[in-house]
Short mmCIF file of C-alpha atoms in Angstrom, two decimals:
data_model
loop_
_atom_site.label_atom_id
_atom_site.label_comp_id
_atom_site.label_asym_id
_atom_site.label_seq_id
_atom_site.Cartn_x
_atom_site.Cartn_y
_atom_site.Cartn_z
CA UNK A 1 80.35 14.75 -56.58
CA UNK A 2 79.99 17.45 -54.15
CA UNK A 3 82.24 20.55 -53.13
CA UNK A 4 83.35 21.17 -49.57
CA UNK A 5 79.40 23.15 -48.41
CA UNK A 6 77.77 19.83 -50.02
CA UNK A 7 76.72 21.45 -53.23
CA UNK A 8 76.88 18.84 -56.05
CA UNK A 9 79.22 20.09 -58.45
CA UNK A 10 76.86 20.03 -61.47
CA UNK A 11 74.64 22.75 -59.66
CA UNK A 12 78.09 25.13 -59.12
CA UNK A 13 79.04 24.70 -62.63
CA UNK A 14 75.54 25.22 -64.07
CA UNK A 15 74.93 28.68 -61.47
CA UNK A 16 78.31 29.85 -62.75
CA UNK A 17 77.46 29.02 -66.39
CA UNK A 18 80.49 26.86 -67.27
CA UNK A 19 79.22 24.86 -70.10
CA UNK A 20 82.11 23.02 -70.54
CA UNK A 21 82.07 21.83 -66.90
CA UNK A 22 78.45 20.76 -67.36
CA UNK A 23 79.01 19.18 -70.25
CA UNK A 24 82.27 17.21 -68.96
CA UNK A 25 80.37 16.16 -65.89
CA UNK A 26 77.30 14.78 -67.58
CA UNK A 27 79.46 12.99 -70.22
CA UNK A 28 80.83 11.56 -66.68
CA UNK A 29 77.45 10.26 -65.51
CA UNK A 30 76.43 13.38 -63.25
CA UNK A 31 72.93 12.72 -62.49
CA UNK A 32 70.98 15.75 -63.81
CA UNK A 33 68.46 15.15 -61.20
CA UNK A 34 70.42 15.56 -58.55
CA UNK A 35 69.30 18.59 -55.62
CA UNK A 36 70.93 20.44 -53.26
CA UNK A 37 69.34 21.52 -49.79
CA UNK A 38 66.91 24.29 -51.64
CA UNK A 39 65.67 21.38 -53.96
CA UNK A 40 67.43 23.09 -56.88
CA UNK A 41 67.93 21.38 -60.07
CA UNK A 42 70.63 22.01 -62.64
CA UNK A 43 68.27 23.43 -64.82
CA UNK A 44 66.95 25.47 -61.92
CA UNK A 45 70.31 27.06 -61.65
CA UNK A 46 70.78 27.47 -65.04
CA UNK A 47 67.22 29.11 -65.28
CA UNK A 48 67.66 31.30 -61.76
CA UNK A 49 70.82 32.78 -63.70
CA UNK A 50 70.13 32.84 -67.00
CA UNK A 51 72.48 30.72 -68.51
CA UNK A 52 71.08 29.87 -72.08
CA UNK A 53 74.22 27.47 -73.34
CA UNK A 54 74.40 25.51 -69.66
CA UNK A 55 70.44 25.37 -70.07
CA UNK A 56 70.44 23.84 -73.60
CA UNK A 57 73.31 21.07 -72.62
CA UNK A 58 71.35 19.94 -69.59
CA UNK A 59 67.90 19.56 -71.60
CA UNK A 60 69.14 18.00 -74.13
CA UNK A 61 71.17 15.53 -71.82
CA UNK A 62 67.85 14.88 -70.11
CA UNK A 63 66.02 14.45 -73.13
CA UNK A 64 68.12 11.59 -73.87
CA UNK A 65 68.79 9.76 -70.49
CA UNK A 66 65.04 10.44 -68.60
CA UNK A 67 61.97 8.90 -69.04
CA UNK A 68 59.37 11.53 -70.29
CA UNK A 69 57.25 11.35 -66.81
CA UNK A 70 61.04 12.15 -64.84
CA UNK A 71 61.41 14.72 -67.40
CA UNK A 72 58.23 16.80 -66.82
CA UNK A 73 59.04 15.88 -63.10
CA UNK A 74 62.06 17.97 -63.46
CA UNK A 75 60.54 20.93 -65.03
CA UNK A 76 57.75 21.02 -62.87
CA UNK A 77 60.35 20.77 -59.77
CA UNK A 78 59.70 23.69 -57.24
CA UNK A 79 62.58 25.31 -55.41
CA UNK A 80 61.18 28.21 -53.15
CA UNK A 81 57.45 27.79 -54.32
CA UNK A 82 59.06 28.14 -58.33
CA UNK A 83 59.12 26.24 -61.01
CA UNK A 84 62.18 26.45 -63.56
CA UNK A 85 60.54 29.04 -66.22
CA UNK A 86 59.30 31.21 -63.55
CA UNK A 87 62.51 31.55 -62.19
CA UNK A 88 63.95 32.78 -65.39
CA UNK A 89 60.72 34.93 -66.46
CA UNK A 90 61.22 36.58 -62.52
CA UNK A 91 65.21 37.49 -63.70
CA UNK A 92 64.00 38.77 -67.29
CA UNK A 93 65.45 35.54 -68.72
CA UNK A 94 62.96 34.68 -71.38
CA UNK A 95 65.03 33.13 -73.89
CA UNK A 96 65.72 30.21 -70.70
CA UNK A 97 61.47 30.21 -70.85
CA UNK A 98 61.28 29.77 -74.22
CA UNK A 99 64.13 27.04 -74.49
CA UNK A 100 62.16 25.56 -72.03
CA UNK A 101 59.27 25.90 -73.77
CA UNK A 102 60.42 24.41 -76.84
CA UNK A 103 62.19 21.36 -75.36
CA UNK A 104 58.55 20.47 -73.85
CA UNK A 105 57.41 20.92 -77.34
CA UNK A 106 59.83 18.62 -78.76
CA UNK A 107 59.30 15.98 -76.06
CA UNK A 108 55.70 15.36 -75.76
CA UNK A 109 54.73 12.12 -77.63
CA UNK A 110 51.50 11.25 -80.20
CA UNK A 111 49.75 9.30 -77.82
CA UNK A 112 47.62 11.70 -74.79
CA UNK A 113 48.33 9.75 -71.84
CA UNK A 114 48.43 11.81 -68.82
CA UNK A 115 51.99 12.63 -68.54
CA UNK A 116 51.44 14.32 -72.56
CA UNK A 117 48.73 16.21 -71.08
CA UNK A 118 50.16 17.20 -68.07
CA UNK A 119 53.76 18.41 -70.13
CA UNK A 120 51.19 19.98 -72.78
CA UNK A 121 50.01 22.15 -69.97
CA UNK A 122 53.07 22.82 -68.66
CA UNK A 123 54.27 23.98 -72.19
CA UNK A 124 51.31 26.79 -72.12
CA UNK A 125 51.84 27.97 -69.20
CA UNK A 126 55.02 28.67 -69.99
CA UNK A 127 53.79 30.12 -73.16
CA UNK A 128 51.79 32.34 -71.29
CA UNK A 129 54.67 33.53 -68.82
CA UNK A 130 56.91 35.10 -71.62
CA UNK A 131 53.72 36.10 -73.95
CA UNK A 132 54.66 39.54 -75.40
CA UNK A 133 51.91 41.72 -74.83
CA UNK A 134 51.89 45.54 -77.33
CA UNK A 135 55.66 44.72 -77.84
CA UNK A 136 56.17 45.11 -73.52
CA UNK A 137 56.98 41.49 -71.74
CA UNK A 138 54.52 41.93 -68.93
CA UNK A 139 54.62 39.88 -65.38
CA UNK A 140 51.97 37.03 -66.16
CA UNK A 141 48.96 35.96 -63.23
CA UNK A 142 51.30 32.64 -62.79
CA UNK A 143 54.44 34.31 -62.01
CA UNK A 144 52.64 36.60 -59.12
CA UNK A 145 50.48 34.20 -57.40
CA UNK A 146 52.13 34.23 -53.85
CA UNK A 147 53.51 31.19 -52.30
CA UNK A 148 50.13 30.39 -50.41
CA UNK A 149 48.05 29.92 -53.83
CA UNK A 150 48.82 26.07 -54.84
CA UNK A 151 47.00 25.79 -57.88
CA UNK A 152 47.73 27.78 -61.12
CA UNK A 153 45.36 30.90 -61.43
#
C-alpha cells in the first residue's frame, strides 16, 4: 500500500511515529521489508527520526516473521551510505542504537554459522557507536568514515 508520491504507507507512518498505524498495518500483512526509492526501511525511518515505540513494534514484528539471515539483512540495509544505528547515533538517537543493539542480542542463535557471526559483529559495532566515553557520547570512527570508505575502520 502506497500513498499518492509512491511511498509505502508503512514508511509514512513509521517517519511520522504513529505506532498505532504501524502496528495496524503489520497486523495487516505490511511487509516490513518493503523500500521506497532511497532504499529506506521502516526501521530506517523509525531510526532517521527517532521514534523508539514505532522502532520496538517493527523489530519485534521482524523478529517473528524473518528468517535470521533477512533479519541482519535489514539492519545492515544502507540508505545514503548508512546503516540503521548510524542513522540514529548521527540524530543523537541512542536509545534507537541501543534497541537495536539489544534486538541483535536477543536474535543471534547458539550455533556460529556465518550469519551469527556476521549479526555478532554487527551488534559491536553498534556497541561501539553509542559507547559513552568520560560520561560525553562521542561521534565513533564508524559513524565518520565518508561515503567512499566501504569497509568498517
Amino acid at each position: 500500500v502506497c500513498d499518492a508520491s509512491k511511498e509505502p504507507a508503512l514508511l509514512v507512518a513509521s517517519f511520522a511515529g504513529h505506532t498505532d498505524c504501524v502496528q495496524l498495518l503489520l497486523n495487516h500483512r505490511a511487509a516490513v521489508q518493503v523500500r521506497n526509492g532511497k532504499n529506506e526501511t521502516a526501521i530506517t525511518a523509525a531510526c532517521i527520526e527517532g521514534h523508539t515505540s514505532c522502532l520496538t513494534v517493527l523489530l519485534e514484528h521482524a523478529r517473528r516473521v524473518l528468517s535470521l539471515t533477512d533479519f541482519v539483512a535489514l539492519l545492515q540495509s544502507r540508505s545514503q551510505y548508512l546503516s540503521p544505528a548510524e542513522w540514529a547515533h548521527l540524530g543523537g538517537y541512542h536509545e534507537c542504537v541501543q534497541l537495536l543493539s539489544r534486538h541483535i542480542g536477543r536474535t543471534l542463535g547458539p550455533a556460529p554459522t556465518k550469519t551469527t557471526r556476521i549479526a555478532k559483529s554487527i551488534r559491536s559495532r553498534f556497541c561501539r557507536l553509542c559507547a559513552p566515553r568520560s560520561g560525553v557520547w562521542t561521534l565513533s570512527r564508524v559513524a565518520r568514515r565518508t561515503p567512499r570508505q566501504r569497509s568498517w575502520v
